[in-house]
Amino acid sequence: MSAEMLSVEQAREAVLARIARLQPVRVELLESLGCVLACDVVSDIDVSPFDNSAMDGYAVRAADTAGASVEVPVVLRVVDHIAAGRVSSVRVGPGEAARIMTGAPIPAGADSIVMVEQTESLENAGSTGGTVAIHRAAIAGDHVRLAGEDVRVGETVLHAGEVVNAASVGLMAALGFAQLDVYRRPRVAIVSTGDELVGITDIPGPGQIRNSNTYSLAAQVLAAGGEPHLLGIARDNEADTRALLERAPEFDLMVTTGGVSMGDFDVVKDVLEQIGQLDFWKVAMRPGAPQTYGTVGGTPFFGLPGNPTSTMVGFELFVRPAIRKMRGFTTLDRPRTLATLAEDTRKKSDRRYFMRGIVEPVETPPPGAPSYTARLSGRQSSAMLTAMHRANCLISLPEGLSQIPAGTIVECIRLDMEEGTP
Ligand code: AMP
Ligand code: MG
């Protein structure tokens, strides 16, 4: 299938069909943030574990406070002073109250809490032996948090397949889980190719440029929840390229940039065929037509084109969904927004274009029009990164069209949104 031109969808399907979810691993609680849970989590306790006060105030017997008001308060004798963390051994009897703090266990005998704002300290009300005036009749259960109100023993609190967020971490902490089983983050090897490349702290000599793609790709891997491994630069010869590509089986995924076009020194495809398998390399898209996909020793291999924006767009469309699939996610693609194109654009009709753009809400769209507009974020050369930097979307312009006038409704891939955001 290597010579035929695939549509973006065909290429994406072919890639994802070959990508499998990675094995679950046990990680420290905080490391699970953002990962997909690999098992159900069942609570072995009630949360809260005991009935407790929701307010700072007085624990009372509601019947004692019947008819209480500011004008005609009920006066109760204070028999204990209960801080959070202490279990009272005193029973609140008729005509009695216990001073109580938020989170402290409700003492025996009491059935409700009167908040401190609805009381008046008489003698020594804050301490045992004093008295307190109650200004409001309590109803049994007022401001009492019951045991198991939040979580019951035996309840499944988190479910396999859900994504761990900050609240899940808090819940797990409350239930005493210091570790969780989640799907592993893929280890992604990144290789740049090119005789012209120098390190980012080097001063480029004549004809040389800094190796920026290794870093944009590593950042994209990190943002997608993968673990980037920077293998450095392969020079444009087979021996050098083979030496780095052969390392693919050490990783879950390998991504290279450059060396896949029609240039005399583009050796990545040849090396891939020698040491692995080349599945396809032509996708009807721009930027980034030479999207190369294959395997080396069973490790999926993406050969992205070298132009800085082509490489980022290729990552976004193919590598990012693959990383998410490996991590156990079922939603693999960014949200898409329909928008009205704000300017005339032109393209070649034989392929899909992904223009770097800015999508913005419009306050009062004309009837029937989308509530967003989209415009280009700068010059669209794939060698330039500045338009990509300013973009919050890729404007997807379909095959078959060449002139696309302002006012056309277009689909925008939201680079500024994660899956699951509206
Ligand atoms: P290639 O796909 O190897 O023909 O490269 C296409 C263009 O991208 C050339 O202008 C390269 O200099 C440039 N390029 C390739 N690799 C990188 C890289 N790692 N960082 C920045 N630019 C690159
Ligand atoms: Mg090159």
GROMACS .gro file of C-alpha atoms and ligand atoms in nm:
model
  446
    1MET     CA    1   0.000   0.000   0.000
    2SER     CA    2   0.306   0.225   0.022
    3ALA     CA    3   0.275   0.410  -0.308
    4GLU     CA    4  -0.093   0.495  -0.290
    5MET     CA    5  -0.219   0.827  -0.154
    6LEU     CA    6  -0.439   0.784   0.154
    7SER     CA    7  -0.700   1.027   0.280
    8VAL     CA    8  -0.643   1.169   0.627
    9GLU     CA    9  -0.919   0.943   0.764
   10GLN     CA   10  -0.778   0.631   0.597
   11ALA     CA   11  -0.433   0.705   0.735
   12ARG     CA   12  -0.571   0.771   1.083
   13GLU     CA   13  -0.771   0.448   1.079
   14ALA     CA   14  -0.475   0.249   0.954
   15VAL     CA   15  -0.259   0.391   1.231
   16LEU     CA   16  -0.509   0.343   1.512
   17ALA     CA   17  -0.591  -0.013   1.403
   18ARG     CA   18  -0.228  -0.101   1.473
   19ILE     CA   19  -0.205   0.075   1.811
   20ALA     CA   20  -0.298  -0.109   2.131
   21ARG     CA   21  -0.366   0.013   2.483
   22LEU     CA   22  -0.063  -0.035   2.709
   23GLN     CA   23  -0.063  -0.249   3.023
   24PRO     CA   24  -0.185  -0.104   3.352
   25VAL     CA   25   0.074  -0.008   3.611
   26ARG     CA   26   0.049   0.076   3.978
   27VAL     CA   27   0.150   0.439   4.040
   28GLU     CA   28   0.167   0.671   4.339
   29LEU     CA   29  -0.163   0.848   4.397
   30LEU     CA   30  -0.050   1.187   4.263
   31GLU     CA   31   0.104   1.034   3.951
   32SER     CA   32  -0.238   0.898   3.857
   33LEU     CA   33  -0.368   1.248   3.784
   34GLY     CA   34  -0.487   1.271   3.423
   35CYS     CA   35  -0.450   0.896   3.364
   36VAL     CA   36  -0.721   0.644   3.277
   37LEU     CA   37  -0.808   0.421   3.571
   38ALA     CA   38  -0.752   0.050   3.507
   39CYS     CA   39  -0.968  -0.087   3.791
   40ASP     CA   40  -1.276  -0.008   3.996
   41VAL     CA   41  -1.212   0.141   4.338
   42VAL     CA   42  -1.437   0.013   4.618
   43SER     CA   43  -1.451   0.185   4.955
   44ASP     CA   44  -1.396  -0.017   5.271
   45ILE     CA   45  -1.518   0.270   5.492
   46ASP     CA   46  -1.805   0.511   5.527
   47VAL     CA   47  -1.721   0.874   5.446
   48SER     CA   48  -1.765   1.044   5.680
   49PRO     CA   49  -1.695   0.752   5.914
   50PHE     CA   50  -1.916   0.899   6.196
   51ASP     CA   51  -2.202   1.145   6.246
   52ASN     CA   52  -2.050   1.491   6.290
   53SER     CA   53  -2.128   1.857   6.314
   54ALA     CA   54  -2.148   2.071   5.999
   55MET     CA   55  -2.121   2.391   6.204
   56ASP     CA   56  -1.948   2.549   6.498
   57GLY     CA   57  -2.228   2.569   6.757
   58TYR     CA   58  -2.410   2.363   7.017
   59ALA     CA   59  -2.522   2.002   7.003
   60VAL     CA   60  -2.872   1.988   7.148
   61ARG     CA   61  -3.187   1.777   7.177
   62ALA     CA   62  -3.425   1.944   6.928
   63ALA     CA   63  -3.723   1.891   7.156
   64ASP     CA   64  -3.556   2.107   7.422
   65THR     CA   65  -3.542   2.405   7.187
   66ALA     CA   66  -3.910   2.407   7.084
   67GLY     CA   67  -4.041   2.763   7.056
   68ALA     CA   68  -3.699   2.924   7.113
   69SER     CA   69  -3.655   3.275   6.967
   70VAL     CA   70  -3.443   3.584   7.027
   71GLU     CA   71  -3.722   3.728   7.245
   72VAL     CA   72  -3.790   3.405   7.431
   73PRO     CA   73  -3.464   3.206   7.433
   74VAL     CA   74  -3.430   2.859   7.576
   75VAL     CA   75  -3.144   2.835   7.825
   76LEU     CA   76  -2.942   2.513   7.830
   77ARG     CA   77  -2.663   2.391   8.054
   78VAL     CA   78  -2.331   2.326   7.873
   79VAL     CA   79  -2.201   1.979   7.963
   80ASP     CA   80  -1.902   1.942   7.730
   81HIS     CA   81  -1.681   2.126   7.482
   82ILE     CA   82  -1.600   1.905   7.181
   83ALA     CA   83  -1.318   1.991   6.941
   84ALA     CA   84  -1.277   1.817   6.603
   85GLY     CA   85  -1.083   1.497   6.660
   86ARG     CA   86  -1.224   1.423   7.008
   87VAL     CA   87  -1.504   1.180   7.089
   88SER     CA   88  -1.715   1.302   7.380
   89SER     CA   89  -1.791   1.059   7.657
   90VAL     CA   90  -2.070   1.279   7.791
   91ARG     CA   91  -2.435   1.214   7.709
   92VAL     CA   92  -2.641   1.526   7.637
   93GLY     CA   93  -2.949   1.496   7.858
   94PRO     CA   94  -3.270   1.701   7.877
   95GLY     CA   95  -3.197   2.071   7.931
   96GLU     CA   96  -2.835   2.021   7.824
   97ALA     CA   97  -2.613   2.119   7.533
   98ALA     CA   98  -2.253   2.055   7.429
   99ARG     CA   99  -2.035   2.321   7.266
  100ILE     CA  100  -1.917   2.161   6.941
  101MET     CA  101  -1.683   2.246   6.652
  102THR     CA  102  -1.722   2.163   6.279
  103GLY     CA  103  -1.623   1.803   6.211
  104ALA     CA  104  -1.647   1.690   6.574
  105PRO     CA  105  -1.850   1.372   6.643
  106ILE     CA  106  -2.208   1.434   6.759
  107PRO     CA  107  -2.230   1.338   7.127
  108ALA     CA  108  -2.476   1.075   7.243
  109GLY     CA  109  -2.817   1.214   7.330
  110ALA     CA  110  -2.796   1.513   7.091
  111ASP     CA  111  -2.986   1.505   6.760
  112SER     CA  112  -2.916   1.847   6.611
  113ILE     CA  113  -2.681   2.144   6.603
  114VAL     CA  114  -2.768   2.507   6.665
  115MET     CA  115  -2.511   2.728   6.496
  116VAL     CA  116  -2.320   2.962   6.725
  117GLU     CA  117  -2.465   3.268   6.546
  118GLN     CA  118  -2.809   3.168   6.677
  119THR     CA  119  -2.701   3.150   7.039
  120GLU     CA  120  -2.585   3.383   7.307
  121SER     CA  121  -2.321   3.290   7.562
  122LEU     CA  122  -2.443   3.341   7.912
  123GLU     CA  123  -2.212   3.251   8.197
  124ASN     CA  124  -1.910   3.064   8.067
  125ALA     CA  125  -2.106   2.923   7.775
  126GLY     CA  126  -1.788   2.825   7.592
  127SER     CA  127  -1.689   2.582   7.861
  128THR     CA  128  -1.835   2.299   8.053
  129GLY     CA  129  -2.057   2.411   8.339
  130GLY     CA  130  -2.173   2.736   8.175
  131THR     CA  131  -2.507   2.816   8.017
  132VAL     CA  132  -2.615   2.917   7.668
  133ALA     CA  133  -2.926   3.092   7.535
  134ILE     CA  134  -3.067   2.929   7.222
  135HIS     CA  135  -3.240   3.177   6.988
  136ARG     CA  136  -3.391   2.937   6.742
  137ALA     CA  137  -3.580   2.608   6.756
  138ALA     CA  138  -3.382   2.323   6.607
  139ILE     CA  139  -3.530   2.042   6.400
  140ALA     CA  140  -3.380   1.697   6.456
  141GLY     CA  141  -3.097   1.649   6.206
  142ASP     CA  142  -3.016   2.021   6.166
  143HIS     CA  143  -2.650   2.065   6.064
  144VAL     CA  144  -2.572   1.701   6.134
  145ARG     CA  145  -2.360   1.524   5.870
  146LEU     CA  146  -2.448   1.157   5.885
  147ALA     CA  147  -2.195   0.874   5.863
  148GLY     CA  148  -2.172   0.743   5.506
  149GLU     CA  149  -2.346   1.049   5.360
  150ASP     CA  150  -2.074   1.093   5.097
  151VAL     CA  151  -1.955   0.733   5.047
  152ARG     CA  152  -2.088   0.403   5.185
  153VAL     CA  153  -1.886   0.094   5.275
  154GLY     CA  154  -1.878  -0.132   4.970
  155GLU     CA  155  -1.962   0.145   4.725
  156THR     CA  156  -1.774   0.161   4.394
  157VAL     CA  157  -1.640   0.514   4.408
  158LEU     CA  158  -1.428   0.527   4.091
  159HIS     CA  159  -1.482   0.314   3.782
  160ALA     CA  160  -1.229   0.160   3.545
  161GLY     CA  161  -1.206   0.374   3.232
  162GLU     CA  162  -1.259   0.708   3.401
  163VAL     CA  163  -0.995   0.978   3.399
  164VAL     CA  164  -0.844   1.064   3.736
  165ASN     CA  165  -0.898   1.429   3.828
  166ALA     CA  166  -0.810   1.631   4.138
  167ALA     CA  167  -1.133   1.533   4.315
  168SER     CA  168  -1.069   1.164   4.245
  169VAL     CA  169  -0.725   1.203   4.402
  170GLY     CA  170  -0.886   1.361   4.708
  171LEU     CA  171  -1.144   1.082   4.732
  172MET     CA  172  -0.877   0.815   4.704
  173ALA     CA  173  -0.680   0.987   4.978
  174ALA     CA  174  -0.989   0.988   5.201
  175LEU     CA  175  -1.032   0.615   5.138
  176GLY     CA  176  -0.667   0.544   5.217
  177PHE     CA  177  -0.540   0.456   4.870
  178ALA     CA  178  -0.177   0.565   4.834
  179GLN     CA  179  -0.144   0.400   4.490
  180LEU     CA  180  -0.373   0.339   4.194
  181ASP     CA  181  -0.370   0.116   3.883
  182VAL     CA  182  -0.377   0.322   3.565
  183TYR     CA  183  -0.281   0.270   3.202
  184ARG     CA  184   0.081   0.345   3.146
  185ARG     CA  185   0.215   0.657   2.974
  186PRO     CA  186   0.395   0.555   2.655
  187ARG     CA  187   0.769   0.605   2.632
  188VAL     CA  188   0.815   0.795   2.306
  189ALA     CA  189   1.153   0.812   2.132
  190ILE     CA  190   1.217   1.129   1.932
  191VAL     CA  191   1.475   1.139   1.653
  192SER     CA  192   1.557   1.439   1.438
  193THR     CA  193   1.729   1.387   1.105
  194GLY     CA  194   1.939   1.629   0.902
  195ASP     CA  195   2.298   1.722   0.822
  196GLU     CA  196   2.206   2.087   0.869
  197LEU     CA  197   2.098   2.058   1.231
  198VAL     CA  198   2.289   2.178   1.535
  199GLY     CA  199   2.197   2.174   1.904
  200ILE     CA  200   1.984   2.453   2.043
  201THR     CA  201   2.268   2.604   2.245
  202ASP     CA  202   2.504   2.601   1.943
  203ILE     CA  203   2.560   2.899   1.713
  204PRO     CA  204   2.455   2.775   1.368
  205GLY     CA  205   2.736   2.793   1.112
  206PRO     CA  206   2.683   2.858   0.741
  207GLY     CA  207   2.389   2.654   0.614
  208GLN     CA  208   2.301   2.526   0.958
  209ILE     CA  209   1.987   2.567   1.172
  210ARG     CA  210   1.900   2.468   1.526
  211ASN     CA  211   1.717   2.144   1.588
  212SER     CA  212   1.384   2.288   1.701
  213ASN     CA  213   1.163   1.994   1.604
  214THR     CA  214   1.298   1.764   1.874
  215TYR     CA  215   1.170   2.015   2.127
  216SER     CA  216   0.832   2.097   1.972
  217LEU     CA  217   0.768   1.722   1.942
  218ALA     CA  218   0.883   1.649   2.296
  219ALA     CA  219   0.650   1.923   2.418
  220GLN     CA  220   0.363   1.774   2.220
  221VAL     CA  221   0.440   1.428   2.364
  222LEU     CA  222   0.438   1.569   2.717
  223ALA     CA  223   0.114   1.759   2.657
  224ALA     CA  224  -0.045   1.439   2.524
  225GLY     CA  225   0.059   1.257   2.841
  226GLY     CA  226   0.350   1.060   2.695
  227GLU     CA  227   0.707   1.038   2.819
  228PRO     CA  228   0.949   1.190   2.564
  229HIS     CA  229   1.297   1.042   2.520
  230LEU     CA  230   1.523   1.267   2.314
  231LEU     CA  231   1.758   1.045   2.111
  232GLY     CA  232   1.924   1.334   1.929
  233ILE     CA  233   2.012   1.390   1.566
  234ALA     CA  234   2.066   1.128   1.296
  235ARG     CA  235   2.276   1.255   1.006
  236ASP     CA  236   2.143   1.204   0.654
  237ASN     CA  237   2.313   0.872   0.584
  238GLU     CA  238   2.187   0.520   0.624
  239ALA     CA  239   2.436   0.407   0.888
  240ASP     CA  240   2.364   0.698   1.120
  241THR     CA  241   1.989   0.681   1.068
  242ARG     CA  242   1.984   0.303   1.116
  243ALA     CA  243   2.178   0.333   1.441
  244LEU     CA  244   1.902   0.546   1.596
  245LEU     CA  245   1.600   0.381   1.432
  246GLU     CA  246   1.719   0.041   1.552
  247ARG     CA  247   1.660   0.161   1.906
  248ALA     CA  248   1.281   0.176   1.849
  249PRO     CA  249   1.210  -0.153   2.033
  250GLU     CA  250   1.339   0.006   2.356
  251PHE     CA  251   1.030   0.231   2.342
  252ASP     CA  252   0.653   0.214   2.297
  253LEU     CA  253   0.660   0.452   2.003
  254MET     CA  254   0.920   0.619   1.784
  255VAL     CA  255   0.873   0.955   1.613
  256THR     CA  256   1.123   1.092   1.365
  257THR     CA  257   1.124   1.426   1.187
  258GLY     CA  258   1.267   1.499   0.845
  259GLY     CA  259   1.426   1.277   0.586
  260VAL     CA  260   1.105   1.133   0.443
  261SER     CA  261   1.060   1.349   0.131
  262MET     CA  262   1.195   1.308  -0.221
  263GLY     CA  263   1.535   1.462  -0.143
  264ASP     CA  264   1.854   1.282  -0.244
  265PHE     CA  265   1.948   1.240   0.122
  266ASP     CA  266   1.608   1.140   0.259
  267VAL     CA  267   1.696   0.794   0.387
  268VAL     CA  268   1.438   0.729   0.660
  269LYS     CA  269   1.200   0.532   0.435
  270ASP     CA  270   1.484   0.314   0.302
  271VAL     CA  271   1.614   0.238   0.649
  272LEU     CA  272   1.263   0.167   0.772
  273GLU     CA  273   1.218  -0.088   0.493
  274GLN     CA  274   1.551  -0.250   0.577
  275ILE     CA  275   1.506  -0.286   0.952
  276GLY     CA  276   1.128  -0.279   0.990
  277GLN     CA  277   0.813  -0.240   0.788
  278LEU     CA  278   0.690   0.063   0.591
  279ASP     CA  279   0.308   0.066   0.582
  280PHE     CA  280   0.236   0.394   0.406
  281TRP     CA  281   0.393   0.731   0.351
  282LYS     CA  282   0.164   0.942   0.135
  283VAL     CA  283  -0.137   1.118   0.284
  284ALA     CA  284  -0.344   1.367   0.085
  285MET     CA  285  -0.289   1.659   0.320
  286ARG     CA  286  -0.105   1.982   0.359
  287PRO     CA  287   0.108   2.064   0.540
  288GLY     CA  288   0.294   1.739   0.581
  289ALA     CA  289   0.215   1.508   0.290
  290PRO     CA  290   0.499   1.262   0.353
  291GLN     CA  291   0.343   1.118   0.669
  292THR     CA  292   0.526   0.791   0.706
  293TYR     CA  293   0.401   0.504   0.917
  294GLY     CA  294   0.549   0.165   0.993
  295THR     CA  295   0.696  -0.054   1.263
  296VAL     CA  296   1.044  -0.143   1.382
  297GLY     CA  297   1.061  -0.466   1.580
  298GLY     CA  298   0.693  -0.431   1.665
  299THR     CA  299   0.724  -0.070   1.785
  300PRO     CA  300   0.499   0.173   1.594
  301PHE     CA  301   0.702   0.424   1.397
  302PHE     CA  302   0.594   0.769   1.275
  303GLY     CA  303   0.815   0.944   1.022
  304LEU     CA  304   0.701   1.303   1.025
  305PRO     CA  305   0.818   1.558   0.769
  306GLY     CA  306   1.091   1.802   0.865
  307ASN     CA  307   0.927   2.139   0.817
  308PRO     CA  308   0.852   2.267   1.168
  309THR     CA  309   0.479   2.317   1.118
  310SER     CA  310   0.436   1.999   0.911
  311THR     CA  311   0.587   1.797   1.189
  312MET     CA  312   0.358   1.953   1.451
  313VAL     CA  313   0.045   1.909   1.239
  314GLY     CA  314   0.137   1.546   1.164
  315PHE     CA  315   0.183   1.487   1.535
  316GLU     CA  316  -0.150   1.646   1.614
  317LEU     CA  317  -0.343   1.439   1.359
  318PHE     CA  318  -0.180   1.098   1.396
  319VAL     CA  319   0.061   1.068   1.689
  320ARG     CA  320  -0.149   1.239   1.954
  321PRO     CA  321  -0.452   1.009   1.901
  322ALA     CA  322  -0.214   0.709   1.904
  323ILE     CA  323  -0.066   0.819   2.239
  324ARG     CA  324  -0.413   0.866   2.381
  325LYS     CA  325  -0.522   0.523   2.262
  326MET     CA  326  -0.213   0.370   2.428
  327ARG     CA  327  -0.309   0.551   2.748
  328GLY     CA  328  -0.653   0.390   2.747
  329PHE     CA  329  -0.858   0.691   2.638
  330THR     CA  330  -1.161   0.632   2.419
  331THR     CA  331  -1.197   0.993   2.304
  332LEU     CA  332  -0.893   1.047   2.089
  333ASP     CA  333  -0.958   1.370   1.900
  334ARG     CA  334  -0.980   1.732   2.002
  335PRO     CA  335  -1.318   1.906   1.996
  336ARG     CA  336  -1.417   2.066   1.666
  337THR     CA  337  -1.599   2.394   1.620
  338LEU     CA  338  -1.792   2.510   1.314
  339ALA     CA  339  -1.702   2.866   1.218
  340THR     CA  340  -1.764   3.117   0.944
  341LEU     CA  341  -1.447   3.178   0.744
  342ALA     CA  342  -1.356   3.546   0.771
  343GLU     CA  343  -1.137   3.575   0.462
  344ASP     CA  344  -1.104   3.433   0.111
  345THR     CA  345  -0.859   3.143   0.095
  346ARG     CA  346  -0.711   2.935  -0.185
  347LYS     CA  347  -0.566   2.588  -0.190
  348LYS     CA  348  -0.488   2.298  -0.418
  349SER     CA  349  -0.798   2.088  -0.463
  350ASP     CA  350  -0.631   1.747  -0.449
  351ARG     CA  351  -0.571   1.742  -0.076
  352ARG     CA  352  -0.701   1.842   0.266
  353TYR     CA  353  -0.550   2.160   0.409
  354PHE     CA  354  -0.499   2.229   0.775
  355MET     CA  355  -0.455   2.603   0.794
  356ARG     CA  356  -0.327   2.757   1.113
  357GLY     CA  357  -0.605   2.983   1.238
  358ILE     CA  358  -0.774   3.173   1.514
  359VAL     CA  359  -1.131   3.083   1.599
  360GLU     CA  360  -1.328   3.335   1.802
  361PRO     CA  361  -1.686   3.357   1.929
  362VAL     CA  362  -1.915   3.618   1.771
  363GLU     CA  363  -2.164   3.789   1.994
  364THR     CA  364  -2.463   3.804   1.761
  365PRO     CA  365  -2.420   3.572   1.465
  366PRO     CA  366  -2.665   3.614   1.175
  367PRO     CA  367  -2.957   3.368   1.195
  368GLY     CA  368  -2.844   3.015   1.109
  369ALA     CA  369  -2.473   3.109   1.108
  370PRO     CA  370  -2.219   2.945   1.344
  371SER     CA  371  -2.141   3.139   1.659
  372TYR     CA  372  -1.770   3.148   1.573
  373THR     CA  373  -1.553   3.303   1.305
  374ALA     CA  374  -1.216   3.172   1.188
  375ARG     CA  375  -0.930   3.359   1.028
  376LEU     CA  376  -0.574   3.269   0.940
  377SER     CA  377  -0.318   3.327   1.214
  378GLY     CA  378  -0.040   3.434   0.978
  379ARG     CA  379   0.158   3.318   0.675
  380GLN     CA  380   0.091   2.955   0.601
  381SER     CA  381   0.435   2.833   0.497
  382SER     CA  382   0.501   2.501   0.668
  383ALA     CA  383   0.857   2.615   0.733
  384MET     CA  384   0.729   2.891   0.961
  385LEU     CA  385   0.627   2.829   1.321
  386THR     CA  386   0.495   3.175   1.408
  387ALA     CA  387   0.146   3.119   1.261
  388MET     CA  388   0.131   2.787   1.448
  389HIS     CA  389   0.231   2.969   1.766
  390ARG     CA  390  -0.051   3.221   1.727
  391ALA     CA  391  -0.308   2.962   1.623
  392ASN     CA  392  -0.573   2.820   1.851
  393CYS     CA  393  -0.707   2.590   1.580
  394LEU     CA  394  -0.638   2.410   1.257
  395ILE     CA  395  -0.893   2.515   0.997
  396SER     CA  396  -0.974   2.199   0.804
  397LEU     CA  397  -1.042   2.271   0.436
  398PRO     CA  398  -1.166   1.968   0.243
  399GLU     CA  399  -1.036   1.801  -0.069
  400GLY     CA  400  -1.215   1.895  -0.390
  401LEU     CA  401  -1.222   2.269  -0.321
  402SER     CA  402  -0.972   2.526  -0.443
  403GLN     CA  403  -1.134   2.868  -0.388
  404ILE     CA  404  -1.293   2.904  -0.050
  405PRO     CA  405  -1.462   3.242  -0.013
  406ALA     CA  406  -1.517   3.433   0.309
  407GLY     CA  407  -1.851   3.328   0.459
  408THR     CA  408  -1.796   2.955   0.399
  409ILE     CA  409  -1.869   2.741   0.704
  410VAL     CA  410  -1.553   2.552   0.800
  411GLU     CA  411  -1.453   2.301   1.064
  412CYS     CA  412  -1.185   2.402   1.316
  413ILE     CA  413  -0.982   2.155   1.521
  414ARG     CA  414  -0.948   2.319   1.861
  415LEU     CA  415  -0.582   2.310   1.960
  416ASP     CA  416  -0.679   2.510   2.269
  417MET     CA  417  -0.916   2.244   2.401
  418GLU     CA  418  -0.876   1.897   2.545
  419GLU     CA  419  -1.112   1.612   2.477
  420GLY     CA  420  -1.412   1.633   2.704
  421THR     CA  421  -1.422   2.013   2.710
  422PRO     CA  422  -1.734   2.150   2.540
  423AMP     P1  423   1.327   1.740   0.532
  423AMP     O1  424   1.190   1.685   0.555
  423AMP     O2  425   1.433   1.663   0.600
  423AMP     O3  426   1.354   1.758   0.387
  423AMP     O4  427   1.328   1.885   0.598
  423AMP     C1  428   1.240   1.984   0.553
  423AMP     C2  429   1.277   2.118   0.611
  423AMP     O5  430   1.264   2.112   0.751
  423AMP     C3  431   1.421   2.159   0.584
  423AMP     O6  432   1.422   2.298   0.560
  423AMP     C4  433   1.491   2.126   0.713
  423AMP     O7  434   1.603   2.206   0.735
  423AMP     C5  435   1.384   2.152   0.815
  423AMP     N1  436   1.405   2.067   0.932
  423AMP     C6  437   1.423   1.934   0.929
  423AMP     N2  438   1.443   1.885   1.052
  423AMP     C7  439   1.436   1.992   1.136
  423AMP     C8  440   1.448   2.006   1.278
  423AMP     N3  441   1.472   1.902   1.357
  423AMP     N4  442   1.435   2.129   1.331
  423AMP     C9  443   1.410   2.235   1.252
  423AMP     N5  444   1.396   2.227   1.117
  423AMP    C10  445   1.411   2.107   1.060
  424MG      MG  446   1.634   1.661   0.596
   0.00000   0.00000   0.00000
